[in-house]
Short mmCIF file of C-alpha atoms and ligand atoms in Angstrom, two decimals:
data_model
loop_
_atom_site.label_atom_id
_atom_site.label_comp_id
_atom_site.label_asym_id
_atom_site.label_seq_id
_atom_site.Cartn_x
_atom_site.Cartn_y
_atom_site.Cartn_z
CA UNK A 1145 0.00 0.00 0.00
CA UNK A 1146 1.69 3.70 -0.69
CA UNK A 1147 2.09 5.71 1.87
CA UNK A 1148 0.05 8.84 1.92
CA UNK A 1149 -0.48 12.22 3.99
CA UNK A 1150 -3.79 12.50 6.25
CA UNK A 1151 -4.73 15.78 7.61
CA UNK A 1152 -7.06 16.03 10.63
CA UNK A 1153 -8.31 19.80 11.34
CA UNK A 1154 -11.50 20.63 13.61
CA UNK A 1155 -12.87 23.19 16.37
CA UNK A 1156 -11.30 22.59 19.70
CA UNK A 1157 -11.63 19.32 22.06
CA UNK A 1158 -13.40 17.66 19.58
CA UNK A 1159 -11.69 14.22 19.70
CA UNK A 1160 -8.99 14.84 16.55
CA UNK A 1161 -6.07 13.66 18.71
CA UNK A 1162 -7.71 10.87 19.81
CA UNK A 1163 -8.61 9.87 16.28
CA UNK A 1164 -5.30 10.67 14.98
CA UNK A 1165 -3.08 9.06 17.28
CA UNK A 1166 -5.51 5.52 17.11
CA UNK A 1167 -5.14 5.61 13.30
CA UNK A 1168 -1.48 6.29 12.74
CA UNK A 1169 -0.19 3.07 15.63
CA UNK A 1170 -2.76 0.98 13.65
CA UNK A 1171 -1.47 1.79 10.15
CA UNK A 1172 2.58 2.26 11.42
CA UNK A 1173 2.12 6.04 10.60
CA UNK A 1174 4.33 9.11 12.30
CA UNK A 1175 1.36 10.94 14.35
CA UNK A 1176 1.79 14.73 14.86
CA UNK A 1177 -0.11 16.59 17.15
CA UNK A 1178 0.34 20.37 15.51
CA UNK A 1179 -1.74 21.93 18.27
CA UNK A 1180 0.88 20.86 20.76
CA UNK A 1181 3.57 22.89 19.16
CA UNK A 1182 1.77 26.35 19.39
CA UNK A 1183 1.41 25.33 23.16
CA UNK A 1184 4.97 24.97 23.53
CA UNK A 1185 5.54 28.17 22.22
CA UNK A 1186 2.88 29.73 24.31
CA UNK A 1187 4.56 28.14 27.50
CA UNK A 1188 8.01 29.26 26.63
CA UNK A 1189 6.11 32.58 26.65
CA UNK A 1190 4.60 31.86 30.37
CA UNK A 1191 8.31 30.87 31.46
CA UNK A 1192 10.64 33.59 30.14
CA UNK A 1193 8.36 36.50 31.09
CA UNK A 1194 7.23 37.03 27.24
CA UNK A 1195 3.20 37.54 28.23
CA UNK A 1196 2.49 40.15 30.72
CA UNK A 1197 -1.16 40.79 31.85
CA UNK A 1198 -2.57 38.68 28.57
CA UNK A 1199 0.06 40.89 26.28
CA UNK A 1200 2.60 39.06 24.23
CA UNK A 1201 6.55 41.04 23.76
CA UNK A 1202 6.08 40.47 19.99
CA UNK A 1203 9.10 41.63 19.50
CA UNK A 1204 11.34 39.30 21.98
CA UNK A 1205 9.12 36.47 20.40
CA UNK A 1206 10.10 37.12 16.72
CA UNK A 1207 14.24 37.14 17.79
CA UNK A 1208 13.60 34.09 19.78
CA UNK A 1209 11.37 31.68 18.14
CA UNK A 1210 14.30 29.91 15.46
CA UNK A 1211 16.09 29.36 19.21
CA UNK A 1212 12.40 27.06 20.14
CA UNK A 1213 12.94 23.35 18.76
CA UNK A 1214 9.93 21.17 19.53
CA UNK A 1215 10.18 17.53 18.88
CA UNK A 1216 7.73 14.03 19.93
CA UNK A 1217 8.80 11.07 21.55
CA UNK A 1218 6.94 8.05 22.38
CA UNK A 1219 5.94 7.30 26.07
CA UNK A 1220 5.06 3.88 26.29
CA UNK A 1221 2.67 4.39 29.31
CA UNK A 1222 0.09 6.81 27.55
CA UNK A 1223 1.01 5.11 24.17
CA UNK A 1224 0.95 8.82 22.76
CA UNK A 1225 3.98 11.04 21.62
CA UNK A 1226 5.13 13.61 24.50
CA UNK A 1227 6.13 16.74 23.97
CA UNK A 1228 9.69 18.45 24.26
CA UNK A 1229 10.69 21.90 24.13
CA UNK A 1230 14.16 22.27 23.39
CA UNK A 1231 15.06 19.10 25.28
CA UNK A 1232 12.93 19.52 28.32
CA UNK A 1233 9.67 17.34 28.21
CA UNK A 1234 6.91 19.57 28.51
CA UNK A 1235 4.04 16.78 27.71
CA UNK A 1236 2.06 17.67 31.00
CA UNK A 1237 2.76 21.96 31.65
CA UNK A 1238 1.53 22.61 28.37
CA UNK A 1239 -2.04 21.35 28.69
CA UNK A 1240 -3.27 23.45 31.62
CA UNK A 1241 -5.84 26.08 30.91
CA UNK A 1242 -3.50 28.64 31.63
CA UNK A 1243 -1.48 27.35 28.77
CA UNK A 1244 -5.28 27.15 26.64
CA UNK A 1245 -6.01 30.33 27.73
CA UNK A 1246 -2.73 32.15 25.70
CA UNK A 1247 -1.88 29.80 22.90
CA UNK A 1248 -4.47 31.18 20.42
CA UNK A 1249 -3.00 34.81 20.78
CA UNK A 1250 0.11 33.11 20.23
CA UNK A 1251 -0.94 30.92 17.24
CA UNK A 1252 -2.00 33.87 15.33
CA UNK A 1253 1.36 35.90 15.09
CA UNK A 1254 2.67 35.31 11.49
CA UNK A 1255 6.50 34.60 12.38
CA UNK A 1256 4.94 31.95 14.91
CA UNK A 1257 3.26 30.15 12.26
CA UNK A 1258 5.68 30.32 10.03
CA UNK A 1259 8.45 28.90 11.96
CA UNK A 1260 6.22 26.32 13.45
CA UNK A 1261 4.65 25.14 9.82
CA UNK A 1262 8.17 24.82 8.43
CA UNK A 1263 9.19 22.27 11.10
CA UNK A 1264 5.64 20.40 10.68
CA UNK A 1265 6.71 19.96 6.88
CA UNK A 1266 9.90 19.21 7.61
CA UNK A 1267 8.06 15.74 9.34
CA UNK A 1268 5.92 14.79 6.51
CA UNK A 1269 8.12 15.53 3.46
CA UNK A 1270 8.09 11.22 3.65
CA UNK A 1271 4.87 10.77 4.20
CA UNK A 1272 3.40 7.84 6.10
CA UNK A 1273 2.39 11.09 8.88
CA UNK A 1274 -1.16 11.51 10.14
CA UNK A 1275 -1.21 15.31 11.79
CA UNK A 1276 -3.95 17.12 13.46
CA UNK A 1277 -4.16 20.50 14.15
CA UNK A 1278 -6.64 23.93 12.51
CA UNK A 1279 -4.04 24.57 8.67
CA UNK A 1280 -2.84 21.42 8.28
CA UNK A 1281 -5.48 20.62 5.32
CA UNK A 1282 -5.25 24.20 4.30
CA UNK A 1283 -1.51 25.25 4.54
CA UNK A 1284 0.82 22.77 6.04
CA UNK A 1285 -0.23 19.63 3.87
CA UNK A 1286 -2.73 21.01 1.07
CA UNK A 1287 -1.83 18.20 -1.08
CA UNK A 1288 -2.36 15.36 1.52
CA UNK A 1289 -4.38 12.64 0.26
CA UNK A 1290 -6.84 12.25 2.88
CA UNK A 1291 -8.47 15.57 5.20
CA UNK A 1292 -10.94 15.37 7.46
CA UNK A 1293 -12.41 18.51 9.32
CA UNK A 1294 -14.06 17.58 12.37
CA UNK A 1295 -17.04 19.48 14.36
CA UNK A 1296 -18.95 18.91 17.08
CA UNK A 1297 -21.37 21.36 19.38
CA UNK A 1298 -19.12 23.55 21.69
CA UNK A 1299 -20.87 22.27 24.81
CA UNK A 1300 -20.17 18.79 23.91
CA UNK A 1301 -16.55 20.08 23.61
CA UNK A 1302 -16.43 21.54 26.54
CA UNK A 1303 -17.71 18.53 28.21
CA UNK A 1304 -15.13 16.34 26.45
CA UNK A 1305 -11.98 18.47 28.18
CA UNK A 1306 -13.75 18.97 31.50
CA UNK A 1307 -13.67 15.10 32.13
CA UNK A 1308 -10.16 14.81 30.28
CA UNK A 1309 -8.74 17.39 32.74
CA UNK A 1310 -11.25 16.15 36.18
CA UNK A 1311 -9.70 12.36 35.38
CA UNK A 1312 -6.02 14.20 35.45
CA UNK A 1313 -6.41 15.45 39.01
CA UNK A 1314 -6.56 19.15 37.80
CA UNK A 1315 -9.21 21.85 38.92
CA UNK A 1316 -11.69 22.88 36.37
CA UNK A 1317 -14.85 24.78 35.96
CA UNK A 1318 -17.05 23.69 33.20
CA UNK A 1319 -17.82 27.30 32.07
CA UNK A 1320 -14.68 28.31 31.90
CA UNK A 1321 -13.63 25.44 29.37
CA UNK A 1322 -16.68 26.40 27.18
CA UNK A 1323 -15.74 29.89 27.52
CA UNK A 1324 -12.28 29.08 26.40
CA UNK A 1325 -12.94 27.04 23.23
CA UNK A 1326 -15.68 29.21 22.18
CA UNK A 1327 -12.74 32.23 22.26
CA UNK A 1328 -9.79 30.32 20.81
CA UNK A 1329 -12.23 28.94 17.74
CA UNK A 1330 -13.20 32.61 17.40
CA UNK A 1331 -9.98 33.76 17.40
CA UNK A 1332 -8.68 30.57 15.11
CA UNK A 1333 -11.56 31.29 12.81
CA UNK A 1334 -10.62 35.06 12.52
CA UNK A 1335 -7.03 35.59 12.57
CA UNK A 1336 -5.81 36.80 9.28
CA UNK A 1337 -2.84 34.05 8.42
CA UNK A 1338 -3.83 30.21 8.04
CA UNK A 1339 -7.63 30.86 9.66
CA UNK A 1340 -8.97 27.49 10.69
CA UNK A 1341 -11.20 26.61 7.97
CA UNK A 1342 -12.41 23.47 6.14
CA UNK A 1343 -10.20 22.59 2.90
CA UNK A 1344 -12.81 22.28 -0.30
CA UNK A 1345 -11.15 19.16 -0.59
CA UNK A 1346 -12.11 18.11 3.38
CA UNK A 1347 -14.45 14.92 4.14
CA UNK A 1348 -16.97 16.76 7.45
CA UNK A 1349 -17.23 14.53 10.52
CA UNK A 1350 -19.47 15.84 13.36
CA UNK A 1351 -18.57 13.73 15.64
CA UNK A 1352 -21.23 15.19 18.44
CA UNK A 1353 -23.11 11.80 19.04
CA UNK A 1354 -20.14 9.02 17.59
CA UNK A 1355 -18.15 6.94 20.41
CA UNK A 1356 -14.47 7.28 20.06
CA UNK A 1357 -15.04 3.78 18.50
CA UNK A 1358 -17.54 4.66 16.13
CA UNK A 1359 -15.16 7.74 15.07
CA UNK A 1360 -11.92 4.80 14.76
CA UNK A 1361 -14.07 2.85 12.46
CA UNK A 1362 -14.72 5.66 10.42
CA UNK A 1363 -11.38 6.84 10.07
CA UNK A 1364 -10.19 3.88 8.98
CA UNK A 1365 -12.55 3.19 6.19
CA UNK A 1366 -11.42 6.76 4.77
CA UNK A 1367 -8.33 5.76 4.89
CA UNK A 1368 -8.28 2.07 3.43
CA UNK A 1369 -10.61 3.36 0.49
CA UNK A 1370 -7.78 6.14 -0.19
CA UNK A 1371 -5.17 4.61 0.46
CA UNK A 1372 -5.88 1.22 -1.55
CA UNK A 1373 -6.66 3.11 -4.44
N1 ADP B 1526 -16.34 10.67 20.13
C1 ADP B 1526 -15.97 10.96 21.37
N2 ADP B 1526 -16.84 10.84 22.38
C2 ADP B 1526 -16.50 11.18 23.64
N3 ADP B 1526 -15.30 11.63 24.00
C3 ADP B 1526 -14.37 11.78 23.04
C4 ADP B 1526 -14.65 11.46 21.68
N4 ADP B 1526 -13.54 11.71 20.97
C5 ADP B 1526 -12.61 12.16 21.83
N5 ADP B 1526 -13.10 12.19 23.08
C6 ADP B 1526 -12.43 12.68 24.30
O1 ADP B 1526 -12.49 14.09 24.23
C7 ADP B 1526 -11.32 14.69 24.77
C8 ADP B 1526 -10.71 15.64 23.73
O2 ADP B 1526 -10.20 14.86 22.68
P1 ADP B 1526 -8.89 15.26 21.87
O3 ADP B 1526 -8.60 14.13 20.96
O4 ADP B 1526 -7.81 15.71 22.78
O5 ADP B 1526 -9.45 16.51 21.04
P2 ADP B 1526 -8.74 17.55 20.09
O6 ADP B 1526 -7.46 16.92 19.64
O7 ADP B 1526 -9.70 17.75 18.97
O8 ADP B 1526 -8.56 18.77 20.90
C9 ADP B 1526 -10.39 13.53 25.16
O9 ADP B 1526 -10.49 13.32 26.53
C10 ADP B 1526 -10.95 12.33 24.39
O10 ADP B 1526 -10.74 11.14 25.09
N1 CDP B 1527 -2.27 23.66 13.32
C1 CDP B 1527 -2.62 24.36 14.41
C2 CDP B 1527 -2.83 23.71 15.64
C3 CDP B 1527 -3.16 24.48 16.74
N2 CDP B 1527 -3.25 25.82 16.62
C4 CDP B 1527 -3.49 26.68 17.79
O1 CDP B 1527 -3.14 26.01 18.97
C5 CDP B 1527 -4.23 25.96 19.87
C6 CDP B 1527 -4.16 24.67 20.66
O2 CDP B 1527 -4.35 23.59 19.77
P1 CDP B 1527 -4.76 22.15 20.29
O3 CDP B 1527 -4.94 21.29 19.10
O4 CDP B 1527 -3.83 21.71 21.36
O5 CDP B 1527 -6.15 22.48 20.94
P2 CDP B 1527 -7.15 21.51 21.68
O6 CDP B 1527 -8.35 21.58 20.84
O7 CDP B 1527 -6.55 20.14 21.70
O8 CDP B 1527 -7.32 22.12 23.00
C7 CDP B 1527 -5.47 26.16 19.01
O9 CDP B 1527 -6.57 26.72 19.71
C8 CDP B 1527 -4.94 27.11 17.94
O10 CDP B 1527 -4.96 28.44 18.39
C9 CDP B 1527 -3.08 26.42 15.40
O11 CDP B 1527 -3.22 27.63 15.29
N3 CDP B 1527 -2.76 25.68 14.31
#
C-alpha cells in the first residue's frame, strides 16, 4: 500500500487527537499533534516572562522563536507522543488552561506560524504522517491525500476536556472550558494568516453523538478506500 499524507483539522476538544493518534499506531504512521507545538511556544512565553497581563513582547518572540525546537517522543505508558521543548519534556505543563487560555494569541502571530509550519513539513516531506491541528489541510499539507475537518457542538466540547482534565487530578470549571474554546475557535476562525477553515477538498465529521469507537471505524474506512486506491 503507498504511503500517503492524512490531515485532521477541527474546532477545539473535539476528539482529533484521539482519532489521529488511534489511526497512525494501527497503520505504522508518524502521528503529529500540531496543536501541541503552538502550546509549547505559548509556555516558553509563560516561562521567560514574554506575556504580561494577557500581552505578548512580539518583539522578543520574533528574535527568539528559530532558538524554540519542539520535537515528539513516544511514552510507552500513555502510548501517545510527549512533547519536548528544546530538550525539556513539557508533555504535562503545556495542557493546563492557563497554557489554553494564551496559545491562540500566540498561534496567530505570522513569524509563529511560520516557523512552526516549516518544522511540521519538515516531518511529513516522507509521508506515512497523520497530523492534526486547525491549517494542516489548508496550509501545512494542502496536497495530503486524505483531510478530514471535524465538528462537534461547543458544549459537547467543553464537556469532552472537562472530564479529560477532572480524570487528570486538575481543577476545572465547566464554564470556563466552554468559555475558552468558544474564544480560541473565534480567534482561530478570525485571525488573518492560516484561519482554521475546512479545505474544499475536506471529508466533514461531526462527531457530536459518535463513540471514540464509532469515530476509529470511520477513520479507517477513509483511509483504506484512499489509500488502496
Ligand atoms: N467521540 C468521542 N466521544 C467522547 N469523548 C471523546 C470522543 N472523541 C474524543 N473524546 C475525548 O475528548 C477529549 C478531547 O479529545 P482530543 O482528541 O484531545 O481533542 P482535540 O485533539 O480535537 O482537541 C479527550 O479526553 C478524548 O478522550
Ligand atoms: N495547526 C494548528 C494547531 C493548533 N493551533 C493553535 O493552537 C491551539 C491549541 O491547539 P490544540 O490542538 O492543542 O487544541 P485543543 O483543541 O486540543 O485544546 C489552538 O486553539 C490554535 O490556536 C493552530 O493555530 N494551528
Amino acid at each position: 500500500m503507498r504511503k500517503i499524507t492524512i490531515a485532521i483539522d477541527g474546532f477545539s476538544s473535539c476528539g482529533k487527537s484521539t482519532m489521529a493518534k488511534d489511526l497512525a499506531r494501527e497503520i505504522g504512521y508518524i502521528y503529529i499533534d500540531s496543536g501541541a507545538m503552538y502550546r509549547a511556544v505559548t509556555l516558553y512565553c509563560i516561562e521567560n516572562g514574554l506575556l504580561h497581563n494577557g500581552q505578548i513582547d512580539v518583539e522578543k518572540l520574533r528574535n527568539e522563536i528559530d532558538n524554540l525546537h519542539i520535537t515528539f517522543r513516544p511514552n510507552a505508558e500513555t502510548n501517545r507522543p510527549d512533547t519536548y521543548l528544546n530538550g525539556m519534556n513539557v508533555e504535562s505543563k503545556i495542557r493546563t488552561m492557563e497554557v489554553s487560555s494564551h496559545v491562540s494569541p500566540v498561534a496567530a502571530l505570522d513569524f509563529v506560524r511560520e516557523a512552526m509550519v516549516k518544522q511540521q513539513q519538515e516531518m511529513g516531506r516522507k509521508k506515512g504522517i497523520v497530523m492534526d491541528g486547525r491549517d494542516i489541510g489548508t496550509t501545512v499539507f494542502p496536497d495530503a491525500e486524505l483531510k478530514i475537518f471535524v465538528t462537534a457542538s461547543p458544549e459537547i466540547r467543553a464537556q469532552r476536556r472537562y472530564d479529560e482534565l477532572k480524570a487528570k487530578g486538575q481543577a476545572v470549571d465547566f464554564d470556563e472550558i466552554l468559555e475558552n474554546v468558544k474564544q480560541r475557535d473565534y480567534i482561530d476562525q478570525h485571525r488573518e494568516v492560516s484561519p482554521l477553515r475546512k479545505a474544499d477538498d475536506a471529508l466533514l465529521l461531526d462527531n457530536s453523538h459518535l463513540t471514540i469507537e464509532q469515530q476509529k471505524e470511520w477513520l479507517a474506512e477513509q483511509f483504506a478506500r484512499v489509500a488502496g486506491n
